């Protein structure tokens, strides 16, 4: 690892922003949000943004194709983007998303384009924030290797290490006086282990009736905020829009919390109640994705807890399920 001053990091970001879009945590006066910004405005403190950087590699609305009677043209217009300041929980979420979109039977070319165009600069957390529980899931709040450059905040400076060729090339743009050789030497610490993790051996069907899902989710309003704000939620639908004699096909985020998500054309809905849908959310996160990819689809970022208008706490629900599953 090498140390560079935060002001030098700003200069590097300014240099990178000459040819790439820069996004990072910014204070809009009410909340810290992830947005397109400039090197002078990007936050370099330990606050966590209310949303994760997910929309910059899995946009909320993304044009996939334009098609006419004769041809379909894929949208390959993905702007190269520097994502600065991603927290370890968000980097672990990106690992989950990458496993879902790239390591299954089919690789998603649109997600792949974002991954190859983006330069991701992570920053370790200095302390847990209210609602965070990454450590209870066995994750290291200071470090993740699922990025190009990892920073450790030491006050006026960052300890810097690169974890990819892309990261190394970016650091080569530092001014001559600040040039650093800083290949990664670290691996993530394993804190106390995963205290929530549902074992992949559990038969999910046994949890359908043995857990009182209605009681656990009685206050849920079905607004879907928790799914939109979650860095690992990745459900989507397609929308076709007519434009200039052609049709444009968009991929848009969807949510398993909404009643129409599983509504069949016949009118039958296999997840008719809100409790059924929240059950799907919990078991998908802690069981199904884990069975499919080896990673739970929750990184304990705490965003859903902090944003739920009625205080539903997925950790409490998951722990209650775990008690029944033991
Ligand atoms: S944010 Fe809260 S109220 Fe809204 S769907 Fe999620 S758990 Fe339910
Ligand atoms: S389920 Fe909640 S705590 Fe877990 S990753 Fe998603 S937003 Fe974060």
Coordinates of C-alpha atoms and ligand atoms in Angstrom, one line a residue, residues 217 219-229 255 257-258 274 278 281 303-305 307-314, ligand 1:
X217 CA -44.5 -8.4 8.0
X219 CA -46.7 -3.4 9.0
X220 CA -45.3 -3.7 5.5
X221 CA -47.1 -1.3 3.2
X222 CA -45.8 -2.9 0.0
X223 CA -44.3 0.3 -1.3
X224 CA -41.2 -1.5 -2.8
X225 CA -38.7 1.1 -1.4
X226 CA -36.6 -1.6 0.2
X227 CA -36.2 -3.4 -3.2
X228 CA -35.4 -0.2 -5.2
X229 CA -32.8 0.9 -2.7
X255 CA -40.0 -5.4 -7.5
X257 CA -43.0 -6.8 -3.5
X258 CA -45.5 -5.6 -6.0
X274 CA -48.0 -9.2 1.0
X278 CA -42.0 -10.6 1.6
X281 CA -37.8 -11.4 -0.8
X303 CA -30.3 0.8 3.5
X304 CA -33.6 -1.0 3.5
X305 CA -33.9 -0.6 7.3
X307 CA -35.5 3.8 4.4
X308 CA -38.5 1.7 5.2
X309 CA -41.3 4.1 6.1
X310 CA -42.7 1.7 8.7
X311 CA -39.5 0.4 10.2
X312 CA -39.6 -3.2 8.8
X313 CA -36.2 -4.7 9.6
X314 CA -35.0 -7.5 7.3
Ligands
LIG1 S1 -39.8 -0.4 2.4 FE1 -40.9 -1.3 4.2 S2 -43.1 -0.9 3.8 FE2 -42.0 -0.6 1.8 S3 -42.2 -2.7 0.9 FE3 -40.2 -2.6 2.0 S4 -40.7 -3.5 4.0 FE4 -42.6 -3.0 3.1

